[in-house]
Amino acid sequence: MRHNRRVPDVTRIDDPDDERLEDYRALTDLALRTRFEQPHGLFIAEGHQVVGRALRAGYRMRSLLIDEKRADQLAHLAEDAPCYTAGPDVLEAVTGFHVHRGALASFHRKELPAPADLLAGVERLVVLEGINNHTNIGAIFRVAAGLGFDGVLLAPDCADPLYRRSVRVSMGEVFAVPYAYLDPWPDGLRRIREAGFTLHGLSPSRGAIDIGEVPAAERERPALMFGAEGPGLTAAALDACDRTVVIPMHAGVDSLNVAAATAVACWELSQPEPRAPRS
């Protein structure tokens, strides 16, 4: 049996300077969006799948902006929020890019959990220091969700997981994985160990062992910490670790992209037993 969905009233907007579209202005201007979104407690979701995931995760919509050609298909997503439609020229003039996914939505952010509350509710943790690339942040959240790591702690200098590009790359998984900012950093890292996690720093330095050889006991509540590409983890962050681990590389390649490294490391430490050392 099919249930009828309530389709909200749709307001057509032809003026790109219309103040009702302020939430969507200059979406490609990172500096402007950083100054606007977090202080106003909002974020932008792009594409009907991501918008739907934000709604299912309990985020409250402020408004929906859709391509006029897809109004009949997408207007129902607005539920009780204002729904605006515009032609492609207006959409591009407002946002700064061609909106080929057909839908943009402005959402209210939720209050983030305290680090202690997050640590009490998860079993496997990803910890990030200095990751300021939004594409990498989004990919890491998708990896965490897909490989069973159920929480993320970020240093204060990490990029915003709810920035539009992060949300899009994660395919909305930033809504599924709880996260918090750990401050002070790096002193706050001691809380991870105090909460019963084994903190593993990904780095080729300080006598790192092959991540495949991590003992079974240290895989029960793992916390994997990754640093920015290039500099890697800071000395202070490494000092806070129980162990330093490395992904063995071949053919003279020194490292993986941080999102790829996160995928390999999370998969490895999701296995209950270590691999046999290579002969």
PDB file of C-alpha atoms in Angstrom:
ATOM      1  CA  MET A   1       0.000   0.000   0.000  1.00  0.00           C
ATOM      2  CA  ARG A   2       1.399   3.403  -0.960  1.00  0.00           C
ATOM      3  CA  HIS A   3       1.096   6.341   1.422  1.00  0.00           C
ATOM      4  CA  ASN A   4       0.542   9.764  -0.024  1.00  0.00           C
ATOM      5  CA  ARG A   5       3.353  12.168   0.798  1.00  0.00           C
ATOM      6  CA  ARG A   6       2.409  15.726   1.601  1.00  0.00           C
ATOM      7  CA  VAL A   7       3.917  18.010  -1.039  1.00  0.00           C
ATOM      8  CA  PRO A   8       4.585  21.461   0.418  1.00  0.00           C
ATOM      9  CA  ASP A   9       3.863  24.735  -1.312  1.00  0.00           C
ATOM     10  CA  VAL A  10       6.656  25.693  -3.689  1.00  0.00           C
ATOM     11  CA  THR A  11       7.760  29.300  -4.153  1.00  0.00           C
ATOM     12  CA  ARG A  12       9.452  30.190  -7.421  1.00  0.00           C
ATOM     13  CA  ILE A  13      12.307  32.710  -7.148  1.00  0.00           C
ATOM     14  CA  ASP A  14      13.650  34.515 -10.212  1.00  0.00           C
ATOM     15  CA  ASP A  15      15.899  37.099  -8.545  1.00  0.00           C
ATOM     16  CA  PRO A  16      19.301  35.752  -7.426  1.00  0.00           C
ATOM     17  CA  ASP A  17      19.533  38.616  -4.930  1.00  0.00           C
ATOM     18  CA  ASP A  18      16.370  37.494  -3.126  1.00  0.00           C
ATOM     19  CA  GLU A  19      17.187  37.491   0.593  1.00  0.00           C
ATOM     20  CA  ARG A  20      15.361  34.177   1.080  1.00  0.00           C
ATOM     21  CA  LEU A  21      18.310  32.519  -0.675  1.00  0.00           C
ATOM     22  CA  GLU A  22      20.991  33.928   1.647  1.00  0.00           C
ATOM     23  CA  ASP A  23      21.756  30.486   3.129  1.00  0.00           C
ATOM     24  CA  TYR A  24      22.867  29.288  -0.318  1.00  0.00           C
ATOM     25  CA  ARG A  25      24.981  32.214  -1.421  1.00  0.00           C
ATOM     26  CA  ALA A  26      28.534  31.679  -2.731  1.00  0.00           C
ATOM     27  CA  LEU A  27      28.761  28.016  -1.721  1.00  0.00           C
ATOM     28  CA  THR A  28      32.178  27.674  -3.386  1.00  0.00           C
ATOM     29  CA  ASP A  29      33.731  30.457  -1.267  1.00  0.00           C
ATOM     30  CA  LEU A  30      35.259  28.501   1.621  1.00  0.00           C
ATOM     31  CA  ALA A  31      36.282  31.533   3.664  1.00  0.00           C
ATOM     32  CA  LEU A  32      32.842  33.117   3.394  1.00  0.00           C
ATOM     33  CA  ARG A  33      31.025  29.871   4.164  1.00  0.00           C
ATOM     34  CA  THR A  34      33.240  29.221   7.187  1.00  0.00           C
ATOM     35  CA  ARG A  35      32.366  32.654   8.571  1.00  0.00           C
ATOM     36  CA  PHE A  36      28.674  32.183   7.832  1.00  0.00           C
ATOM     37  CA  GLU A  37      27.652  28.578   8.463  1.00  0.00           C
ATOM     38  CA  GLN A  38      28.997  27.637  11.892  1.00  0.00           C
ATOM     39  CA  PRO A  39      28.243  31.005  13.564  1.00  0.00           C
ATOM     40  CA  HIS A  40      24.684  30.767  12.265  1.00  0.00           C
ATOM     41  CA  GLY A  41      24.359  27.118  13.291  1.00  0.00           C
ATOM     42  CA  LEU A  42      23.587  25.755   9.848  1.00  0.00           C
ATOM     43  CA  PHE A  43      25.006  23.573   7.096  1.00  0.00           C
ATOM     44  CA  ILE A  44      24.164  22.791   3.479  1.00  0.00           C
ATOM     45  CA  ALA A  45      23.315  19.345   2.126  1.00  0.00           C
ATOM     46  CA  GLU A  46      23.484  18.679  -1.606  1.00  0.00           C
ATOM     47  CA  GLY A  47      21.579  16.039  -3.568  1.00  0.00           C
ATOM     48  CA  HIS A  48      18.336  14.284  -2.701  1.00  0.00           C
ATOM     49  CA  GLN A  49      20.035  11.227  -1.164  1.00  0.00           C
ATOM     50  CA  VAL A  50      22.137  13.301   1.220  1.00  0.00           C
ATOM     51  CA  VAL A  51      19.183  15.537   2.082  1.00  0.00           C
ATOM     52  CA  GLY A  52      17.136  12.441   2.883  1.00  0.00           C
ATOM     53  CA  ARG A  53      19.871  11.064   5.127  1.00  0.00           C
ATOM     54  CA  ALA A  54      20.088  14.334   7.028  1.00  0.00           C
ATOM     55  CA  LEU A  55      16.340  14.207   7.633  1.00  0.00           C
ATOM     56  CA  ARG A  56      16.487  10.577   8.780  1.00  0.00           C
ATOM     57  CA  ALA A  57      19.307  11.489  11.156  1.00  0.00           C
ATOM     58  CA  GLY A  58      17.029  14.035  12.822  1.00  0.00           C
ATOM     59  CA  TYR A  59      18.470  17.289  11.502  1.00  0.00           C
ATOM     60  CA  ARG A  60      15.869  20.056  11.191  1.00  0.00           C
ATOM     61  CA  MET A  61      15.568  21.661   7.764  1.00  0.00           C
ATOM     62  CA  ARG A  62      15.523  25.452   7.402  1.00  0.00           C
ATOM     63  CA  SER A  63      14.666  25.481   3.716  1.00  0.00           C
ATOM     64  CA  LEU A  64      14.931  23.529   0.473  1.00  0.00           C
ATOM     65  CA  LEU A  65      16.124  24.942  -2.857  1.00  0.00           C
ATOM     66  CA  ILE A  66      15.492  22.841  -5.954  1.00  0.00           C
ATOM     67  CA  ASP A  67      15.838  23.049  -9.709  1.00  0.00           C
ATOM     68  CA  GLU A  68      12.511  24.017 -11.208  1.00  0.00           C
ATOM     69  CA  LYS A  69      12.683  21.043 -13.586  1.00  0.00           C
ATOM     70  CA  ARG A  70      12.716  18.615 -10.656  1.00  0.00           C
ATOM     71  CA  ALA A  71      10.157  20.299  -8.431  1.00  0.00           C
ATOM     72  CA  ASP A  72       7.605  17.510  -8.817  1.00  0.00           C
ATOM     73  CA  GLN A  73      10.215  14.883  -7.848  1.00  0.00           C
ATOM     74  CA  LEU A  74      11.915  16.637  -4.933  1.00  0.00           C
ATOM     75  CA  ALA A  75       9.529  19.112  -3.297  1.00  0.00           C
ATOM     76  CA  HIS A  76       8.287  16.483  -0.822  1.00  0.00           C
ATOM     77  CA  LEU A  77      11.712  16.575   0.881  1.00  0.00           C
ATOM     78  CA  ALA A  78      10.887  19.984   2.327  1.00  0.00           C
ATOM     79  CA  GLU A  79       8.262  18.542   4.696  1.00  0.00           C
ATOM     80  CA  ASP A  80       7.448  21.545   6.931  1.00  0.00           C
ATOM     81  CA  ALA A  81      10.226  23.857   5.701  1.00  0.00           C
ATOM     82  CA  PRO A  82       9.939  26.531   3.002  1.00  0.00           C
ATOM     83  CA  CYS A  83      10.553  25.132  -0.462  1.00  0.00           C
ATOM     84  CA  TYR A  84      12.025  27.359  -3.157  1.00  0.00           C
ATOM     85  CA  THR A  85      12.520  26.595  -6.816  1.00  0.00           C
ATOM     86  CA  ALA A  86      14.595  28.412  -9.410  1.00  0.00           C
ATOM     87  CA  GLY A  87      15.977  27.984 -12.905  1.00  0.00           C
ATOM     88  CA  PRO A  88      19.572  26.851 -13.499  1.00  0.00           C
ATOM     89  CA  ASP A  89      20.836  30.381 -14.229  1.00  0.00           C
ATOM     90  CA  VAL A  90      19.493  31.693 -10.924  1.00  0.00           C
ATOM     91  CA  LEU A  91      20.826  28.685  -9.028  1.00  0.00           C
ATOM     92  CA  GLU A  92      24.297  29.171 -10.483  1.00  0.00           C
ATOM     93  CA  ALA A  93      24.254  32.922  -9.842  1.00  0.00           C
ATOM     94  CA  VAL A  94      23.397  32.326  -6.191  1.00  0.00           C
ATOM     95  CA  THR A  95      25.594  29.331  -5.393  1.00  0.00           C
ATOM     96  CA  GLY A  96      28.552  29.900  -7.704  1.00  0.00           C
ATOM     97  CA  PHE A  97      28.333  26.544  -9.479  1.00  0.00           C
ATOM     98  CA  HIS A  98      26.042  24.472 -11.672  1.00  0.00           C
ATOM     99  CA  VAL A  99      23.649  22.666  -9.335  1.00  0.00           C
ATOM    100  CA  HIS A 100      23.454  19.437 -11.281  1.00  0.00           C
ATOM    101  CA  ARG A 101      22.236  17.334  -8.325  1.00  0.00           C
ATOM    102  CA  GLY A 102      18.960  19.235  -8.377  1.00  0.00           C
ATOM    103  CA  ALA A 103      18.540  19.905  -4.664  1.00  0.00           C
ATOM    104  CA  LEU A 104      20.164  21.921  -1.908  1.00  0.00           C
ATOM    105  CA  ALA A 105      18.885  22.124   1.643  1.00  0.00           C
ATOM    106  CA  SER A 106      19.833  24.304   4.565  1.00  0.00           C
ATOM    107  CA  PHE A 107      19.758  22.521   7.934  1.00  0.00           C
ATOM    108  CA  HIS A 108      20.122  23.489  11.564  1.00  0.00           C
ATOM    109  CA  ARG A 109      23.153  21.927  13.237  1.00  0.00           C
ATOM    110  CA  LYS A 110      22.821  19.831  16.367  1.00  0.00           C
ATOM    111  CA  GLU A 111      24.761  20.446  19.540  1.00  0.00           C
ATOM    112  CA  LEU A 112      27.872  18.269  19.491  1.00  0.00           C
ATOM    113  CA  PRO A 113      28.399  15.735  22.283  1.00  0.00           C
ATOM    114  CA  ALA A 114      31.045  16.318  24.910  1.00  0.00           C
ATOM    115  CA  PRO A 115      34.141  14.197  24.281  1.00  0.00           C
ATOM    116  CA  ALA A 116      33.511  12.233  27.472  1.00  0.00           C
ATOM    117  CA  ASP A 117      29.976  11.363  26.366  1.00  0.00           C
ATOM    118  CA  LEU A 118      31.184  10.280  22.945  1.00  0.00           C
ATOM    119  CA  LEU A 119      33.924   8.100  24.434  1.00  0.00           C
ATOM    120  CA  ALA A 120      31.397   6.425  26.736  1.00  0.00           C
ATOM    121  CA  GLY A 121      29.180   5.425  23.830  1.00  0.00           C
ATOM    122  CA  VAL A 122      31.563   3.982  21.232  1.00  0.00           C
ATOM    123  CA  GLU A 123      33.814   0.939  20.903  1.00  0.00           C
ATOM    124  CA  ARG A 124      36.082   1.857  17.985  1.00  0.00           C
ATOM    125  CA  LEU A 125      37.384   5.349  17.453  1.00  0.00           C
ATOM    126  CA  VAL A 126      39.078   7.441  14.758  1.00  0.00           C
ATOM    127  CA  VAL A 127      41.092  10.424  15.983  1.00  0.00           C
ATOM    128  CA  LEU A 128      42.182  13.193  13.607  1.00  0.00           C
ATOM    129  CA  GLU A 129      44.841  15.882  13.962  1.00  0.00           C
ATOM    130  CA  GLY A 130      45.392  18.654  11.439  1.00  0.00           C
ATOM    131  CA  ILE A 131      43.123  17.182   8.742  1.00  0.00           C
ATOM    132  CA  ASN A 132      41.948  20.361   7.053  1.00  0.00           C
ATOM    133  CA  ASN A 133      41.019  18.997   3.633  1.00  0.00           C
ATOM    134  CA  HIS A 134      37.241  18.680   3.430  1.00  0.00           C
ATOM    135  CA  THR A 135      37.369  15.897   0.856  1.00  0.00           C
ATOM    136  CA  ASN A 136      39.548  13.812   3.161  1.00  0.00           C
ATOM    137  CA  ILE A 137      37.285  14.517   6.130  1.00  0.00           C
ATOM    138  CA  GLY A 138      34.239  13.319   4.216  1.00  0.00           C
ATOM    139  CA  ALA A 139      36.010  10.210   2.942  1.00  0.00           C
ATOM    140  CA  ILE A 140      37.249   9.348   6.448  1.00  0.00           C
ATOM    141  CA  PHE A 141      33.731   9.533   7.877  1.00  0.00           C
ATOM    142  CA  ARG A 142      32.479   7.229   5.133  1.00  0.00           C
ATOM    143  CA  VAL A 143      35.301   4.794   5.889  1.00  0.00           C
ATOM    144  CA  ALA A 144      34.566   4.897   9.626  1.00  0.00           C
ATOM    145  CA  ALA A 145      30.881   4.168   9.068  1.00  0.00           C
ATOM    146  CA  GLY A 146      31.551   1.385   6.584  1.00  0.00           C
ATOM    147  CA  LEU A 147      34.199  -0.400   8.635  1.00  0.00           C
ATOM    148  CA  GLY A 148      32.549  -0.302  12.034  1.00  0.00           C
ATOM    149  CA  PHE A 149      34.359   2.593  13.718  1.00  0.00           C
ATOM    150  CA  ASP A 150      31.532   4.310  15.525  1.00  0.00           C
ATOM    151  CA  GLY A 151      32.993   7.640  16.671  1.00  0.00           C
ATOM    152  CA  VAL A 152      35.383  10.376  15.539  1.00  0.00           C
ATOM    153  CA  LEU A 153      37.339  12.814  17.686  1.00  0.00           C
ATOM    154  CA  LEU A 154      38.842  15.840  15.965  1.00  0.00           C
ATOM    155  CA  ALA A 155      41.578  18.234  16.991  1.00  0.00           C
ATOM    156  CA  PRO A 156      40.399  21.866  16.973  1.00  0.00           C
ATOM    157  CA  ASP A 157      42.381  22.508  13.769  1.00  0.00           C
ATOM    158  CA  CYS A 158      40.471  19.934  11.697  1.00  0.00           C
ATOM    159  CA  ALA A 159      38.068  20.879   8.929  1.00  0.00           C
ATOM    160  CA  ASP A 160      34.329  21.055   9.514  1.00  0.00           C
ATOM    161  CA  PRO A 161      32.659  17.674   8.838  1.00  0.00           C
ATOM    162  CA  LEU A 162      29.428  19.473   7.943  1.00  0.00           C
ATOM    163  CA  TYR A 163      30.938  21.664   5.236  1.00  0.00           C
ATOM    164  CA  ARG A 164      29.111  20.920   1.969  1.00  0.00           C
ATOM    165  CA  ARG A 165      32.014  19.102   0.298  1.00  0.00           C
ATOM    166  CA  SER A 166      32.622  16.913   3.348  1.00  0.00           C
ATOM    167  CA  VAL A 167      28.952  16.003   3.552  1.00  0.00           C
ATOM    168  CA  ARG A 168      28.813  15.189  -0.161  1.00  0.00           C
ATOM    169  CA  VAL A 169      31.983  13.057  -0.212  1.00  0.00           C
ATOM    170  CA  SER A 170      30.812  11.145   2.856  1.00  0.00           C
ATOM    171  CA  MET A 171      27.480  10.442   1.131  1.00  0.00           C
ATOM    172  CA  GLY A 172      25.812  11.672   4.292  1.00  0.00           C
ATOM    173  CA  GLU A 173      27.717   9.344   6.638  1.00  0.00           C
ATOM    174  CA  VAL A 174      28.820  12.394   8.645  1.00  0.00           C
ATOM    175  CA  PHE A 175      25.262  12.261   9.972  1.00  0.00           C
ATOM    176  CA  ALA A 176      25.607   8.628  11.051  1.00  0.00           C
ATOM    177  CA  VAL A 177      28.932   8.733  12.922  1.00  0.00           C
ATOM    178  CA  PRO A 178      28.959  10.832  16.116  1.00  0.00           C
ATOM    179  CA  TYR A 179      31.879  13.205  16.456  1.00  0.00           C
ATOM    180  CA  ALA A 180      33.277  15.785  18.837  1.00  0.00           C
ATOM    181  CA  TYR A 181      36.165  18.226  19.011  1.00  0.00           C
ATOM    182  CA  LEU A 182      38.773  17.349  21.626  1.00  0.00           C
ATOM    183  CA  ASP A 183      39.990  20.442  23.430  1.00  0.00           C
ATOM    184  CA  PRO A 184      42.544  21.030  24.875  1.00  0.00           C
ATOM    185  CA  TRP A 185      44.758  19.376  22.304  1.00  0.00           C
ATOM    186  CA  PRO A 186      46.959  17.377  22.698  1.00  0.00           C
ATOM    187  CA  ASP A 187      46.526  17.212  26.485  1.00  0.00           C
ATOM    188  CA  GLY A 188      42.994  15.916  26.057  1.00  0.00           C
ATOM    189  CA  LEU A 189      44.273  12.763  24.335  1.00  0.00           C
ATOM    190  CA  ARG A 190      44.838  11.228  27.766  1.00  0.00           C
ATOM    191  CA  ARG A 191      41.049  10.970  28.086  1.00  0.00           C
ATOM    192  CA  ILE A 192      41.029   8.385  25.298  1.00  0.00           C
ATOM    193  CA  ARG A 193      43.337   6.059  27.175  1.00  0.00           C
ATOM    194  CA  GLU A 194      41.528   6.736  30.457  1.00  0.00           C
ATOM    195  CA  ALA A 195      38.294   5.619  28.757  1.00  0.00           C
ATOM    196  CA  GLY A 196      39.840   2.212  28.066  1.00  0.00           C
ATOM    197  CA  PHE A 197      40.953   2.594  24.458  1.00  0.00           C
ATOM    198  CA  THR A 198      44.340   1.646  23.078  1.00  0.00           C
ATOM    199  CA  LEU A 199      45.564   4.683  21.161  1.00  0.00           C
ATOM    200  CA  HIS A 200      47.491   3.796  17.998  1.00  0.00           C
ATOM    201  CA  GLY A 201      49.276   6.550  16.105  1.00  0.00           C
ATOM    202  CA  LEU A 202      49.761   6.001  12.361  1.00  0.00           C
ATOM    203  CA  SER A 203      53.346   7.043  11.685  1.00  0.00           C
ATOM    204  CA  PRO A 204      56.507   5.447  10.271  1.00  0.00           C
ATOM    205  CA  SER A 205      58.523   6.895  13.166  1.00  0.00           C
ATOM    206  CA  ARG A 206      59.394   5.871  16.723  1.00  0.00           C
ATOM    207  CA  GLY A 207      59.796   2.163  16.233  1.00  0.00           C
ATOM    208  CA  ALA A 208      56.418   1.646  14.613  1.00  0.00           C
ATOM    209  CA  ILE A 209      55.289  -1.934  14.133  1.00  0.00           C
ATOM    210  CA  ASP A 210      53.380  -3.396  11.188  1.00  0.00           C
ATOM    211  CA  ILE A 211      49.712  -2.669  11.947  1.00  0.00           C
ATOM    212  CA  GLY A 212      48.930  -6.271  11.051  1.00  0.00           C
ATOM    213  CA  GLU A 213      50.939  -7.410  14.083  1.00  0.00           C
ATOM    214  CA  VAL A 214      48.943  -5.457  16.679  1.00  0.00           C
ATOM    215  CA  PRO A 215      48.064  -7.956  19.434  1.00  0.00           C
ATOM    216  CA  ALA A 216      44.483  -9.143  19.844  1.00  0.00           C
ATOM    217  CA  ALA A 217      44.078  -7.429  23.222  1.00  0.00           C
ATOM    218  CA  GLU A 218      44.834  -4.047  21.651  1.00  0.00           C
ATOM    219  CA  ARG A 219      42.162  -4.583  18.993  1.00  0.00           C
ATOM    220  CA  GLU A 220      39.284  -4.816  21.452  1.00  0.00           C
ATOM    221  CA  ARG A 221      38.799  -1.042  21.837  1.00  0.00           C
ATOM    222  CA  PRO A 222      41.087   0.540  19.268  1.00  0.00           C
ATOM    223  CA  ALA A 223      41.542   4.273  18.719  1.00  0.00           C
ATOM    224  CA  LEU A 224      43.385   5.041  15.481  1.00  0.00           C
ATOM    225  CA  MET A 225      44.967   8.490  15.168  1.00  0.00           C
ATOM    226  CA  PHE A 226      45.885  10.080  11.835  1.00  0.00           C
ATOM    227  CA  GLY A 227      47.705  13.303  11.042  1.00  0.00           C
ATOM    228  CA  ALA A 228      47.770  15.635   8.082  1.00  0.00           C
ATOM    229  CA  GLU A 229      49.337  14.486   4.852  1.00  0.00           C
ATOM    230  CA  GLY A 230      52.951  15.600   4.718  1.00  0.00           C
ATOM    231  CA  PRO A 231      53.744  16.526   8.325  1.00  0.00           C
ATOM    232  CA  GLY A 232      51.823  13.619   9.858  1.00  0.00           C
ATOM    233  CA  LEU A 233      51.174  13.462  13.572  1.00  0.00           C
ATOM    234  CA  THR A 234      52.901  15.992  15.782  1.00  0.00           C
ATOM    235  CA  ALA A 235      55.467  14.878  18.331  1.00  0.00           C
ATOM    236  CA  ALA A 236      53.074  15.747  21.147  1.00  0.00           C
ATOM    237  CA  ALA A 237      50.331  13.584  19.651  1.00  0.00           C
ATOM    238  CA  LEU A 238      52.732  10.676  19.233  1.00  0.00           C
ATOM    239  CA  ASP A 239      53.806  11.072  22.850  1.00  0.00           C
ATOM    240  CA  ALA A 240      50.192  10.414  23.877  1.00  0.00           C
ATOM    241  CA  CYS A 241      49.971   7.099  21.993  1.00  0.00           C
ATOM    242  CA  ASP A 242      50.186   3.625  23.468  1.00  0.00           C
ATOM    243  CA  ARG A 243      51.760   2.374  20.267  1.00  0.00           C
ATOM    244  CA  THR A 244      52.911   3.633  16.874  1.00  0.00           C
ATOM    245  CA  VAL A 245      51.896   1.541  13.873  1.00  0.00           C
ATOM    246  CA  VAL A 246      52.608   1.647  10.165  1.00  0.00           C
ATOM    247  CA  ILE A 247      51.062   0.234   7.004  1.00  0.00           C
ATOM    248  CA  PRO A 248      53.812  -1.636   5.123  1.00  0.00           C
ATOM    249  CA  MET A 249      54.441  -0.089   1.706  1.00  0.00           C
ATOM    250  CA  HIS A 250      55.986  -1.423  -1.506  1.00  0.00           C
ATOM    251  CA  ALA A 251      57.715  -0.164  -4.655  1.00  0.00           C
ATOM    252  CA  GLY A 252      59.281   2.794  -2.908  1.00  0.00           C
ATOM    253  CA  VAL A 253      55.932   4.425  -2.061  1.00  0.00           C
ATOM    254  CA  ASP A 254      56.298   6.133   1.303  1.00  0.00           C
ATOM    255  CA  SER A 255      52.646   6.501   2.302  1.00  0.00           C
ATOM    256  CA  LEU A 256      48.984   6.509   1.290  1.00  0.00           C
ATOM    257  CA  ASN A 257      46.528   9.357   1.106  1.00  0.00           C
ATOM    258  CA  VAL A 258      45.145   9.800   4.632  1.00  0.00           C
ATOM    259  CA  ALA A 259      41.656   8.630   3.648  1.00  0.00           C
ATOM    260  CA  ALA A 260      43.072   5.498   2.013  1.00  0.00           C
ATOM    261  CA  ALA A 261      45.303   4.892   5.022  1.00  0.00           C
ATOM    262  CA  THR A 262      42.279   5.218   7.288  1.00  0.00           C
ATOM    263  CA  ALA A 263      40.459   2.558   5.270  1.00  0.00           C
ATOM    264  CA  VAL A 264      43.359   0.099   5.456  1.00  0.00           C
ATOM    265  CA  ALA A 265      44.005   0.697   9.149  1.00  0.00           C
ATOM    266  CA  CYS A 266      40.350   0.546  10.183  1.00  0.00           C
ATOM    267  CA  TRP A 267      39.850  -2.701   8.293  1.00  0.00           C
ATOM    268  CA  GLU A 268      42.946  -4.231   9.870  1.00  0.00           C
ATOM    269  CA  LEU A 269      42.054  -3.328  13.450  1.00  0.00           C
ATOM    270  CA  SER A 270      38.466  -4.466  12.947  1.00  0.00           C
ATOM    271  CA  GLN A 271      39.882  -7.992  12.662  1.00  0.00           C
ATOM    272  CA  PRO A 272      40.036  -9.740  16.062  1.00  0.00           C
ATOM    273  CA  GLU A 273      43.418 -11.398  15.566  1.00  0.00           C
ATOM    274  CA  PRO A 274      46.762 -10.189  14.158  1.00  0.00           C
ATOM    275  CA  ARG A 275      48.053 -11.450  10.861  1.00  0.00           C
ATOM    276  CA  ALA A 276      51.018 -13.804  10.929  1.00  0.00           C
ATOM    277  CA  PRO A 277      54.274 -11.880  10.404  1.00  0.00           C
ATOM    278  CA  ARG A 278      55.574 -12.024   6.848  1.00  0.00           C
ATOM    279  CA  SER A 279      58.427 -14.479   6.432  1.00  0.00           C
TER     280      SER A 279
END
